[in-house]
Short mmCIF file of C-alpha atoms in Angstrom, two decimals:
data_model
loop_
_atom_site.label_atom_id
_atom_site.label_comp_id
_atom_site.label_asym_id
_atom_site.label_seq_id
_atom_site.Cartn_x
_atom_site.Cartn_y
_atom_site.Cartn_z
CA UNK A 1 20.88 15.46 9.98
CA UNK A 2 22.65 13.39 7.42
CA UNK A 3 20.21 11.90 4.92
CA UNK A 4 21.34 9.11 2.62
CA UNK A 5 21.00 9.96 -1.06
CA UNK A 6 19.73 6.48 -1.76
CA UNK A 7 16.53 7.15 0.17
CA UNK A 8 14.01 7.54 -2.58
CA UNK A 9 12.04 10.78 -2.81
CA UNK A 10 8.86 9.87 -4.60
CA UNK A 11 7.28 12.43 -6.84
CA UNK A 12 3.70 11.32 -7.23
CA UNK A 13 1.08 11.04 -4.61
CA UNK A 14 -1.67 8.94 -3.43
CA UNK A 15 -4.54 8.39 -1.36
CA UNK A 16 -6.80 10.60 0.35
CA UNK A 17 -7.91 11.15 3.66
CA UNK A 18 -11.36 10.19 4.35
CA UNK A 19 -14.17 10.81 6.69
CA UNK A 20 -17.79 11.53 7.23
CA UNK A 21 -20.00 13.51 9.47
CA UNK A 22 -21.88 11.70 12.21
CA UNK A 23 -23.19 14.78 14.06
CA UNK A 24 -22.71 16.29 17.49
CA UNK A 25 -22.63 13.92 20.46
CA UNK A 26 -20.58 12.93 23.49
CA UNK A 27 -19.56 16.57 23.93
CA UNK A 28 -17.91 16.73 20.52
CA UNK A 29 -18.23 19.92 18.50
CA UNK A 30 -20.65 19.89 15.61
CA UNK A 31 -19.34 20.27 12.06
CA UNK A 32 -19.96 23.43 10.13
CA UNK A 33 -22.65 23.27 7.49
CA UNK A 34 -21.72 24.68 4.07
CA UNK A 35 -23.09 28.10 3.15
CA UNK A 36 -24.75 28.11 -0.27
CA UNK A 37 -22.78 30.08 -2.83
CA UNK A 38 -19.83 30.62 -0.47
CA UNK A 39 -16.49 28.92 -1.04
CA UNK A 40 -15.29 27.28 2.19
CA UNK A 41 -11.60 27.88 2.81
CA UNK A 42 -11.00 27.91 6.57
CA UNK A 43 -10.56 24.64 8.50
CA UNK A 44 -12.72 24.07 11.55
CA UNK A 45 -11.54 22.22 14.61
CA UNK A 46 -13.91 19.51 15.76
CA UNK A 47 -16.63 17.39 14.25
CA UNK A 48 -16.95 13.74 13.34
CA UNK A 49 -16.55 12.04 9.98
CA UNK A 50 -17.56 8.69 8.54
CA UNK A 51 -15.39 7.15 5.85
CA UNK A 52 -16.40 4.36 3.51
CA UNK A 53 -13.81 1.62 3.09
CA UNK A 54 -14.03 -1.53 1.01
CA UNK A 55 -12.53 -4.07 3.40
CA UNK A 56 -12.25 -4.99 7.05
CA UNK A 57 -8.89 -4.78 8.78
CA UNK A 58 -6.59 -7.72 9.50
CA UNK A 59 -7.86 -9.77 12.42
CA UNK A 60 -4.99 -9.04 14.78
CA UNK A 61 -4.49 -5.37 13.89
CA UNK A 62 -0.90 -5.94 14.99
CA UNK A 63 1.07 -3.16 13.23
CA UNK A 64 4.10 -5.44 12.98
CA UNK A 65 2.16 -8.28 11.37
CA UNK A 66 -0.40 -6.57 9.15
CA UNK A 67 -0.35 -7.61 5.50
CA UNK A 68 -3.35 -5.94 3.88
CA UNK A 69 -2.89 -2.48 2.36
CA UNK A 70 -6.34 -1.53 3.63
CA UNK A 71 -5.18 -2.13 7.20
CA UNK A 72 -2.00 -0.10 6.77
CA UNK A 73 -3.83 2.87 5.27
CA UNK A 74 -5.99 3.23 8.40
CA UNK A 75 -3.45 2.37 11.11
CA UNK A 76 -1.14 5.02 9.60
CA UNK A 77 -3.15 7.42 11.78
CA UNK A 78 -2.55 5.44 14.97
CA UNK A 79 1.08 4.29 14.81
CA UNK A 80 4.38 5.99 13.98
CA UNK A 81 7.96 4.86 13.61
CA UNK A 82 11.27 6.55 14.24
CA UNK A 83 10.72 8.19 10.85
CA UNK A 84 7.64 8.55 8.68
CA UNK A 85 6.88 9.63 5.10
CA UNK A 86 5.47 13.01 4.22
CA UNK A 87 3.19 13.75 1.29
CA UNK A 88 6.18 14.41 -0.97
CA UNK A 89 7.77 11.03 -0.29
CA UNK A 90 10.49 12.33 2.02
CA UNK A 91 11.36 10.43 5.16
CA UNK A 92 11.09 12.85 8.07
CA UNK A 93 11.80 12.38 11.80
CA UNK A 94 8.82 11.23 13.86
CA UNK A 95 9.36 9.51 17.23
CA UNK A 96 13.02 10.34 16.64
CA UNK A 97 13.97 14.01 16.39
CA UNK A 98 17.01 13.32 14.19
CA UNK A 99 19.16 10.53 12.80
CA UNK A 100 22.48 9.83 11.13
CA UNK A 101 23.63 7.00 8.89
CA UNK A 102 27.18 5.71 9.14
CA UNK A 103 29.41 6.05 6.07
CA UNK A 104 29.61 2.28 6.01
CA UNK A 105 25.84 2.08 5.54
CA UNK A 106 25.34 -0.48 8.31
CA UNK A 107 24.59 1.67 11.39
CA UNK A 108 21.66 4.01 12.00
CA UNK A 109 21.73 6.31 15.03
CA UNK A 110 18.51 7.93 16.29
CA UNK A 111 17.93 10.64 18.88
CA UNK A 112 14.62 10.30 20.72
CA UNK A 113 12.26 13.26 20.40
CA UNK A 114 11.34 14.94 23.70
CA UNK A 115 7.79 14.68 24.94
CA UNK A 116 6.42 11.92 22.71
CA UNK A 117 3.62 10.10 24.49
CA UNK A 118 1.76 6.88 23.86
CA UNK A 119 -2.00 6.91 23.76
CA UNK A 120 -2.03 5.42 27.29
CA UNK A 121 -0.30 8.59 28.55
CA UNK A 122 3.16 7.15 29.18
CA UNK A 123 6.19 8.89 27.69
CA UNK A 124 8.16 7.04 25.03
CA UNK A 125 11.59 5.82 26.17
CA UNK A 126 14.54 4.26 24.40
CA UNK A 127 13.43 0.97 25.94
CA UNK A 128 10.22 1.14 23.94
CA UNK A 129 12.20 1.69 20.74
CA UNK A 130 14.62 -1.15 21.42
CA UNK A 131 11.71 -3.46 22.23
CA UNK A 132 9.73 -2.50 19.10
CA UNK A 133 12.58 -3.01 16.65
CA UNK A 134 13.78 -6.17 18.39
CA UNK A 135 10.25 -7.58 18.21
CA UNK A 136 9.93 -6.92 14.48
CA UNK A 137 13.43 -8.26 13.83
CA UNK A 138 12.77 -11.41 15.89
CA UNK A 139 16.01 -10.98 17.81
CA UNK A 140 14.57 -13.04 20.67
CA UNK A 141 12.53 -15.52 18.65
CA UNK A 142 14.76 -15.95 15.61
CA UNK A 143 11.84 -15.21 13.30
CA UNK A 144 11.40 -11.65 12.01
CA UNK A 145 7.84 -10.38 11.68
CA UNK A 146 8.84 -8.33 8.62
CA UNK A 147 11.26 -10.02 6.23
CA UNK A 148 13.50 -6.99 5.72
CA UNK A 149 14.28 -6.95 9.45
CA UNK A 150 16.24 -10.19 9.11
CA UNK A 151 19.05 -7.79 8.22
CA UNK A 152 19.15 -6.39 11.77
CA UNK A 153 22.26 -7.37 13.69
CA UNK A 154 21.61 -5.47 16.91
CA UNK A 155 19.54 -2.72 18.54
CA UNK A 156 21.08 -0.88 21.46
CA UNK A 157 20.27 2.15 23.60
CA UNK A 158 23.59 3.92 24.14
CA UNK A 159 22.03 6.41 26.57
CA UNK A 160 18.55 7.53 27.61
CA UNK A 161 18.06 9.51 24.37
CA UNK A 162 19.95 7.48 21.75
CA UNK A 163 19.33 4.19 19.94
CA UNK A 164 21.69 2.57 17.44
CA UNK A 165 20.41 0.01 14.93
CA UNK A 166 23.06 -2.06 13.15
CA UNK A 167 22.55 -4.28 10.12
CA UNK A 168 24.49 -7.40 9.16
CA UNK A 169 25.76 -5.75 5.96
CA UNK A 170 25.52 -2.28 4.41
CA UNK A 171 21.81 -1.64 3.79
CA UNK A 172 21.14 1.99 3.04
CA UNK A 173 17.49 1.42 2.13
CA UNK A 174 16.78 0.03 5.58
CA UNK A 175 15.92 3.50 6.86
CA UNK A 176 12.61 3.26 4.99
CA UNK A 177 11.67 0.21 7.05
CA UNK A 178 12.12 2.13 10.28
CA UNK A 179 8.70 3.61 9.68
CA UNK A 180 7.53 0.48 11.56
CA UNK A 181 5.41 1.18 14.63
CA UNK A 182 6.92 2.06 17.99
CA UNK A 183 4.84 0.39 20.72
CA UNK A 184 5.24 0.25 24.53
CA UNK A 185 7.93 -2.04 25.92
CA UNK A 186 6.77 -5.60 26.61
CA UNK A 187 3.31 -4.86 25.22
CA UNK A 188 1.27 -7.10 22.92
CA UNK A 189 -1.00 -5.39 20.36
CA UNK A 190 -3.47 -8.24 20.90
CA UNK A 191 -4.14 -6.69 24.32
CA UNK A 192 -4.76 -3.20 22.91
CA UNK A 193 -3.52 -0.94 20.15
CA UNK A 194 -1.29 1.74 21.66
CA UNK A 195 0.67 4.01 19.37
CA UNK A 196 1.93 7.58 19.21
CA UNK A 197 -0.02 8.88 16.20
CA UNK A 198 -2.44 11.84 15.96
CA UNK A 199 -5.40 9.49 16.50
CA UNK A 200 -5.90 6.78 19.12
CA UNK A 201 -7.70 3.53 18.41
CA UNK A 202 -11.16 3.52 20.00
CA UNK A 203 -13.13 0.45 18.95
CA UNK A 204 -13.71 -2.08 16.24
CA UNK A 205 -16.79 -4.03 15.24
CA UNK A 206 -15.69 -6.82 12.92
CA UNK A 207 -17.10 -6.51 9.40
CA UNK A 208 -18.84 -3.30 10.43
CA UNK A 209 -16.68 -0.38 11.55
CA UNK A 210 -13.44 0.95 13.04
CA UNK A 211 -13.35 4.10 15.17
CA UNK A 212 -10.39 6.37 15.94
CA UNK A 213 -10.35 9.56 18.05
CA UNK A 214 -8.08 12.60 18.18
CA UNK A 215 -5.14 12.24 20.58
CA UNK A 216 -4.86 15.61 22.29
CA UNK A 217 -1.36 14.95 23.66
CA UNK A 218 0.10 14.28 20.22
CA UNK A 219 3.66 15.64 19.95
CA UNK A 220 3.02 17.26 16.56
CA UNK A 221 0.21 19.23 14.97
CA UNK A 222 -3.05 17.94 16.52
CA UNK A 223 -5.73 16.54 14.25
CA UNK A 224 -8.74 18.72 13.48
CA UNK A 225 -11.39 16.04 13.74
CA UNK A 226 -12.68 14.74 17.06
CA UNK A 227 -13.56 11.32 15.72
CA UNK A 228 -13.46 9.26 12.54
CA UNK A 229 -15.57 6.19 11.89
CA UNK A 230 -14.52 3.88 9.08
CA UNK A 231 -17.59 2.08 7.81
CA UNK A 232 -16.92 -1.21 6.03
CA UNK A 233 -18.94 -1.53 2.82
CA UNK A 234 -17.59 -4.37 0.71
CA UNK A 235 -20.14 -4.00 -2.08
CA UNK A 236 -18.81 -1.44 -4.57
CA UNK A 237 -22.27 -0.28 -5.64
CA UNK A 238 -23.38 0.17 -2.05
CA UNK A 239 -20.43 2.50 -1.46
CA UNK A 240 -21.78 4.95 -4.02
CA UNK A 241 -25.32 4.61 -2.71
CA UNK A 242 -24.02 5.37 0.79
CA UNK A 243 -22.34 8.54 -0.45
CA UNK A 244 -25.50 9.72 -2.17
CA UNK A 245 -27.70 8.94 0.83
CA UNK A 246 -25.43 10.69 3.32
CA UNK A 247 -24.44 7.53 5.21
CA UNK A 248 -20.80 8.27 4.40
CA UNK A 249 -19.15 11.50 3.34
CA UNK A 250 -15.87 10.42 1.82
CA UNK A 251 -14.70 7.43 -0.17
CA UNK A 252 -11.53 6.68 -2.12
CA UNK A 253 -10.70 4.29 -4.97
CA UNK A 254 -13.79 5.02 -7.06
CA UNK A 255 -13.97 4.28 -10.76
CA UNK A 256 -14.91 7.05 -13.20
CA UNK A 257 -18.33 5.46 -13.63
CA UNK A 258 -18.93 5.54 -9.89
CA UNK A 259 -17.71 9.13 -9.56
CA UNK A 260 -19.97 10.20 -12.43
CA UNK A 261 -23.02 9.09 -10.42
CA UNK A 262 -22.39 11.75 -7.76
CA UNK A 263 -23.84 15.22 -7.93
CA UNK A 264 -22.70 18.74 -7.14
CA UNK A 265 -22.61 18.09 -3.40
CA UNK A 266 -19.30 16.28 -3.90
CA UNK A 267 -15.83 17.26 -4.96
CA UNK A 268 -13.87 14.61 -6.87
CA UNK A 269 -10.12 14.67 -6.32
CA UNK A 270 -7.79 12.76 -8.60
CA UNK A 271 -4.44 11.24 -7.77
CA UNK A 272 -2.53 8.05 -8.38
CA UNK A 273 -3.02 4.85 -6.43
CA UNK A 274 0.73 4.20 -6.59
CA UNK A 275 0.34 0.46 -6.94
CA UNK A 276 0.99 -2.17 -9.57
CA UNK A 277 -2.26 -3.54 -10.91
CA UNK A 278 -1.85 -6.72 -12.91
CA UNK A 279 -3.37 -10.04 -13.73
CA UNK A 280 -0.99 -12.01 -11.53
CA UNK A 281 -0.37 -15.52 -12.78
CA UNK A 282 0.28 -18.67 -10.78
CA UNK A 283 3.48 -19.71 -12.55
CA UNK A 284 3.14 -23.18 -11.00
CA UNK A 285 -0.28 -23.84 -12.51
CA UNK A 286 -0.73 -26.12 -15.57
CA UNK A 287 -0.41 -24.13 -18.82
CA UNK A 288 1.02 -21.11 -16.98
CA UNK A 289 4.19 -23.03 -16.15
CA UNK A 290 5.23 -22.44 -19.79
CA UNK A 291 6.70 -18.97 -20.30
CA UNK A 292 5.34 -18.92 -23.85
CA UNK A 293 1.80 -19.23 -22.56
CA UNK A 294 2.34 -16.36 -20.13
CA UNK A 295 3.88 -14.29 -22.92
CA UNK A 296 0.89 -15.07 -25.14
CA UNK A 297 -1.46 -13.66 -22.51
CA UNK A 298 0.64 -10.50 -22.34
CA UNK A 299 0.48 -10.12 -26.12
CA UNK A 300 -3.29 -10.57 -26.21
CA UNK A 301 -4.10 -7.87 -23.68
CA UNK A 302 -4.70 -4.30 -24.86
CA UNK A 303 -3.70 -2.11 -21.90
CA UNK A 304 -4.65 1.16 -23.57
CA UNK A 305 -8.16 -0.17 -24.11
CA UNK A 306 -8.35 -1.14 -20.44
CA UNK A 307 -7.41 2.37 -19.34
CA UNK A 308 -9.95 3.82 -21.72
CA UNK A 309 -12.77 1.56 -20.62
CA UNK A 310 -12.08 1.57 -16.89
CA UNK A 311 -10.82 5.08 -16.12
CA UNK A 312 -11.41 7.20 -19.22
CA UNK A 313 -7.74 6.92 -20.14
CA UNK A 314 -6.47 8.02 -16.72
CA UNK A 315 -3.58 6.12 -15.15
CA UNK A 316 -0.16 4.88 -16.28
CA UNK A 317 0.39 1.74 -18.34
CA UNK A 318 2.91 -0.58 -16.70
CA UNK A 319 5.12 -3.31 -18.08
CA UNK A 320 6.69 -4.62 -14.88
CA UNK A 321 6.49 -4.48 -11.11
CA UNK A 322 7.18 -0.79 -10.55
CA UNK A 323 5.40 2.48 -11.22
CA UNK A 324 6.72 5.86 -12.47
CA UNK A 325 6.85 7.55 -9.06
CA UNK A 326 10.08 5.68 -8.37
CA UNK A 327 11.94 7.91 -10.80
CA UNK A 328 15.44 6.64 -11.51
CA UNK A 329 14.60 3.10 -10.35
CA UNK A 330 11.67 2.82 -12.75
CA UNK A 331 12.34 1.03 -16.03
CA UNK A 332 9.71 2.07 -18.57
CA UNK A 333 8.63 -1.26 -20.04
CA UNK A 334 5.11 -0.12 -20.86
CA UNK A 335 5.57 -1.06 -24.53
CA UNK A 336 7.47 -4.32 -23.98
CA UNK A 337 4.25 -6.13 -24.88
CA UNK A 338 1.77 -4.54 -27.24
CA UNK A 339 -1.41 -6.08 -28.56
CA UNK A 340 -0.38 -8.69 -31.16
CA UNK A 341 -2.95 -11.43 -31.59
CA UNK A 342 -0.98 -13.28 -34.29
CA UNK A 343 2.10 -13.48 -32.08
CA UNK A 344 -0.02 -14.58 -29.13
CA UNK A 345 -1.60 -17.40 -31.12
CA UNK A 346 1.81 -18.53 -32.39
CA UNK A 347 3.21 -18.61 -28.85
CA UNK A 348 0.26 -20.70 -27.68
CA UNK A 349 0.70 -23.07 -30.63
CA UNK A 350 4.42 -23.44 -29.93
CA UNK A 351 3.57 -24.31 -26.33
CA UNK A 352 1.05 -26.96 -27.41
CA UNK A 353 -2.11 -24.95 -26.75
CA UNK A 354 -3.16 -24.06 -30.29
CA UNK A 355 -6.77 -24.59 -29.31
CA UNK A 356 -6.48 -22.40 -26.25
CA UNK A 357 -7.37 -23.42 -22.70
CA UNK A 358 -9.64 -22.50 -19.80
CA UNK A 359 -8.52 -19.99 -17.19
CA UNK A 360 -10.15 -18.89 -13.94
CA UNK A 361 -9.52 -15.29 -12.92
CA UNK A 362 -10.15 -14.56 -9.24
CA UNK A 363 -10.91 -10.95 -8.27
CA UNK A 364 -11.85 -9.38 -4.91
CA UNK A 365 -15.44 -8.20 -5.24
CA UNK A 366 -14.98 -5.19 -2.96
CA UNK A 367 -12.65 -3.44 -5.45
CA UNK A 368 -14.67 -2.54 -8.51
CA UNK A 369 -11.62 -1.52 -10.52
CA UNK A 370 -10.13 -5.03 -10.24
CA UNK A 371 -13.42 -6.70 -11.11
CA UNK A 372 -13.90 -4.40 -14.12
CA UNK A 373 -10.32 -4.98 -15.29
CA UNK A 374 -10.76 -8.75 -15.00
CA UNK A 375 -13.88 -8.56 -17.14
CA UNK A 376 -12.13 -6.58 -19.88
CA UNK A 377 -9.13 -8.94 -19.89
CA UNK A 378 -11.44 -11.97 -20.08
CA UNK A 379 -13.14 -10.51 -23.13
CA UNK A 380 -9.81 -9.71 -24.81
CA UNK A 381 -8.41 -13.20 -24.24
CA UNK A 382 -11.26 -14.75 -26.21
CA UNK A 383 -9.39 -13.67 -29.35
CA UNK A 384 -6.70 -16.30 -28.71
CA UNK A 385 -9.00 -19.07 -27.52
CA UNK A 386 -8.46 -18.58 -23.79
CA UNK A 387 -11.84 -19.03 -22.16
CA UNK A 388 -11.96 -17.17 -18.87
CA UNK A 389 -14.27 -17.62 -15.92
CA UNK A 390 -14.30 -14.78 -13.43
CA UNK A 391 -14.56 -15.79 -9.79
CA UNK A 392 -15.39 -12.81 -7.58
CA UNK A 393 -14.74 -13.46 -3.90
CA UNK A 394 -14.88 -11.62 -0.61
CA UNK A 395 -11.64 -10.00 0.51
CA UNK A 396 -11.11 -12.44 3.38
CA UNK A 397 -11.47 -15.33 0.94
CA UNK A 398 -8.99 -13.72 -1.46
CA UNK A 399 -6.44 -13.30 1.33
CA UNK A 400 -6.72 -16.90 2.42
CA UNK A 401 -7.11 -18.68 -0.90
CA UNK A 402 -4.96 -16.59 -3.23
CA UNK A 403 -2.46 -14.69 -1.09
CA UNK A 404 -1.79 -17.21 1.64
CA UNK A 405 -2.47 -20.59 0.01
CA UNK A 406 -1.71 -19.66 -3.63
CA UNK A 407 -4.72 -21.74 -4.62
CA UNK A 408 -5.65 -19.93 -7.83
CA UNK A 409 -4.86 -19.73 -11.54
CA UNK A 410 -4.89 -15.97 -12.20
CA UNK A 411 -5.97 -12.99 -10.14
CA UNK A 412 -6.47 -9.29 -10.84
CA UNK A 413 -5.39 -7.13 -7.94
CA UNK A 414 -2.91 -4.37 -7.11
CA UNK A 415 0.22 -4.56 -4.95
CA UNK A 416 1.72 -1.53 -3.25
CA UNK A 417 5.03 -0.82 -1.54
CA UNK A 418 3.86 -1.94 1.89
CA UNK A 419 5.09 0.51 4.52
CA UNK A 420 8.53 1.16 3.04
CA UNK A 421 9.05 3.61 0.20
CA UNK A 422 11.68 1.56 -1.57
CA UNK A 423 12.09 -0.01 -4.97
CA UNK A 424 12.98 -3.18 -3.09
CA UNK A 425 9.50 -3.45 -1.59
CA UNK A 426 7.87 -3.81 -5.02
CA UNK A 427 10.38 -6.41 -6.22
CA UNK A 428 10.93 -8.48 -3.08
CA UNK A 429 7.83 -10.62 -3.60
CA UNK A 430 9.30 -12.20 -6.76
CA UNK A 431 12.37 -13.60 -5.03
CA UNK A 432 12.11 -17.39 -5.20
CA UNK A 433 12.16 -17.86 -1.42
CA UNK A 434 9.84 -14.98 -0.53
CA UNK A 435 6.80 -15.87 1.53
CA UNK A 436 4.94 -13.20 -0.45
CA UNK A 437 5.77 -14.76 -3.83
CA UNK A 438 2.11 -15.21 -4.72
CA UNK A 439 3.02 -15.85 -8.37
CA UNK A 440 5.30 -18.78 -7.53
CA UNK A 441 7.80 -17.08 -9.80
CA UNK A 442 11.24 -18.71 -9.86
CA UNK A 443 14.31 -17.38 -11.65
CA UNK A 444 17.92 -17.84 -10.58
CA UNK A 445 18.85 -14.84 -12.70
CA UNK A 446 16.27 -12.71 -10.93
CA UNK A 447 17.41 -13.85 -7.49
CA UNK A 448 21.01 -12.98 -8.37
CA UNK A 449 20.20 -9.47 -9.59
CA UNK A 450 17.84 -8.82 -6.69
CA UNK A 451 20.52 -9.84 -4.19
CA UNK A 452 23.03 -7.61 -5.98
CA UNK A 453 20.67 -4.64 -5.66
CA UNK A 454 20.18 -5.17 -1.94
CA UNK A 455 23.89 -5.55 -1.24
CA UNK A 456 25.00 -2.64 -3.43
CA UNK A 457 26.60 0.41 -1.85
CA UNK A 458 26.97 2.06 -5.24
CA UNK A 459 23.94 4.04 -6.37
CA UNK A 460 24.43 3.46 -10.09
CA UNK A 461 24.95 -0.25 -9.54
CA UNK A 462 21.85 -0.52 -7.41
CA UNK A 463 19.70 1.30 -9.95
CA UNK A 464 20.98 -0.95 -12.74
CA UNK A 465 20.27 -4.10 -10.73
CA UNK A 466 16.71 -3.03 -9.91
CA UNK A 467 16.05 -2.21 -13.55
CA UNK A 468 17.45 -5.61 -14.54
CA UNK A 469 14.95 -7.21 -12.16
CA UNK A 470 12.10 -5.41 -13.86
CA UNK A 471 13.38 -6.51 -17.26
CA UNK A 472 13.55 -10.16 -16.14
CA UNK A 473 9.97 -10.01 -14.86
CA UNK A 474 8.79 -8.62 -18.19
CA UNK A 475 10.76 -11.10 -20.31
CA UNK A 476 9.44 -14.02 -18.27
CA UNK A 477 5.89 -12.63 -18.14
CA UNK A 478 5.64 -13.23 -14.40
CA UNK A 479 2.32 -11.40 -14.61
CA UNK A 480 0.22 -9.52 -17.13
CA UNK A 481 1.07 -6.03 -15.93
CA UNK A 482 -1.65 -3.48 -16.58
CA UNK A 483 -1.53 -0.10 -14.88
CA UNK A 484 -0.92 2.20 -11.98
CA UNK A 485 -4.55 3.31 -11.73
CA UNK A 486 -5.76 6.80 -11.07
CA UNK A 487 -7.40 7.26 -7.68
CA UNK A 488 -10.70 9.14 -7.57
CA UNK A 489 -11.80 10.33 -4.16
CA UNK A 490 -15.26 11.70 -3.50
CA UNK A 491 -15.87 13.99 -0.55
CA UNK A 492 -18.61 16.36 0.43
CA UNK A 493 -18.02 19.94 -0.60
CA UNK A 494 -17.52 21.20 2.96
CA UNK A 495 -14.61 18.83 3.68
CA UNK A 496 -11.03 19.78 2.93
CA UNK A 497 -7.40 19.30 3.84
CA UNK A 498 -6.87 15.84 2.33
CA UNK A 499 -3.43 14.96 1.05
CA UNK A 500 -2.17 12.51 -1.51
CA UNK A 501 0.72 10.32 -0.38
CA UNK A 502 3.22 8.27 -2.39
CA UNK A 503 2.24 5.16 -0.47
CA UNK A 504 -1.10 3.55 0.30
CA UNK A 505 -2.20 5.52 3.38
CA UNK A 506 -4.97 7.81 4.58
CA UNK A 507 -3.58 10.67 6.65
CA UNK A 508 -6.64 12.12 8.34
CA UNK A 509 -4.77 14.47 10.65
CA UNK A 510 -5.18 17.43 8.30
CA UNK A 511 -8.71 16.67 7.13
CA UNK A 512 -11.39 18.99 8.48
CA UNK A 513 -14.71 20.60 7.91
CA UNK A 514 -14.37 23.97 6.23
CA UNK A 515 -16.18 27.24 6.70
#
């Protein structure tokens, strides 16, 4: 198998696999209870887990249309693409058994793996693959469901085991986007979620729970757990209470303060969230239209203090829209802005806001780390006369008001790489014409360098262009970049097998009770 060198191998890892014991029912095997004083090391097959999550899934659950990271992290267990990421950030064959990339960088040839079955029992065919990629690329409708798929020129089955995907121009990073879900030919996810992953989708109760069950005919290593129930608990304090009471047994994305509340019945695992947390600014709003105002905000924020107050110093300070796991693509701009109140005040004065101004910071209430960060930033900005009001909203409100309608002034949240492990995926949202450009950022220079990176077939040139993009974002203070937070995951002491991934997913296939 010929693997393109430009496919990024990420070094850090993220997210944990979650779950919680519900007991023995419906013929499922009961989990093993921990033995006092004995270290559990052997995985047990069977049992049910309940996992606490902070948000409901997207309404449609369509794997080709999902936007929320919280939806992707769960459906990772249900759907697979031609390739998929492993815990080290490598792209490995999944529904495909192998692939090659043409020397010209504009043709990707996949060989279908034998014996892959959908959750409805039917065997995957090349027709299913052609349909899935054509659907995402909008080859029939003219409107791609995922922006990167606008690059697709054609998808063709050359025989009953081979599919060739061609792009309009050389696009070596496109392989990472072929992690998109393979679904049955002519199917509509609105009529039922049918994938090829280690778990099948069982049921969903809106604003309450999502249930997945082990798929026994999975082509790879079967999952250990019989069933996983994701329990939606949007109140951050209630999540911890649910852990302590036994209502849930595993929960990710805790703050150090939350983790400290748990006792010896829990193990706390630490990783990186692998996302860019920032106070994102609406560059089209009033005072924030002036780059000097945005720069003043950057100068007034003490990122080291935020890390110390929120996560006991854990995490990585960021200065632009990329985190260290991206290795050569990452431009370390963590010190581009340091706390300088005098400079901040001068910038505000030069922009005509010597007396400061009022600023509303919107934060999703179900993510305590974003709420806490917003509170610290609001306190720090008082030093330059910026009077902040924090507006905490439900996740659904945040998606509609901030993400979709861009009806906000500033917001504290984190953005990840979506499904593709590429530097492009973290930078694409700042392109002027991007539908995901929540900041309303506009820079002809940025657009030019971003386009150069995408079109490049030279590794050094591509790296340089991506780093230029990061520099432009920092210089123009598109956002007040803060950190790649640490990720604290609490799980009961008799649960093991979780893995950190370099993207925002929960792979529950290796999670089990231990004896």
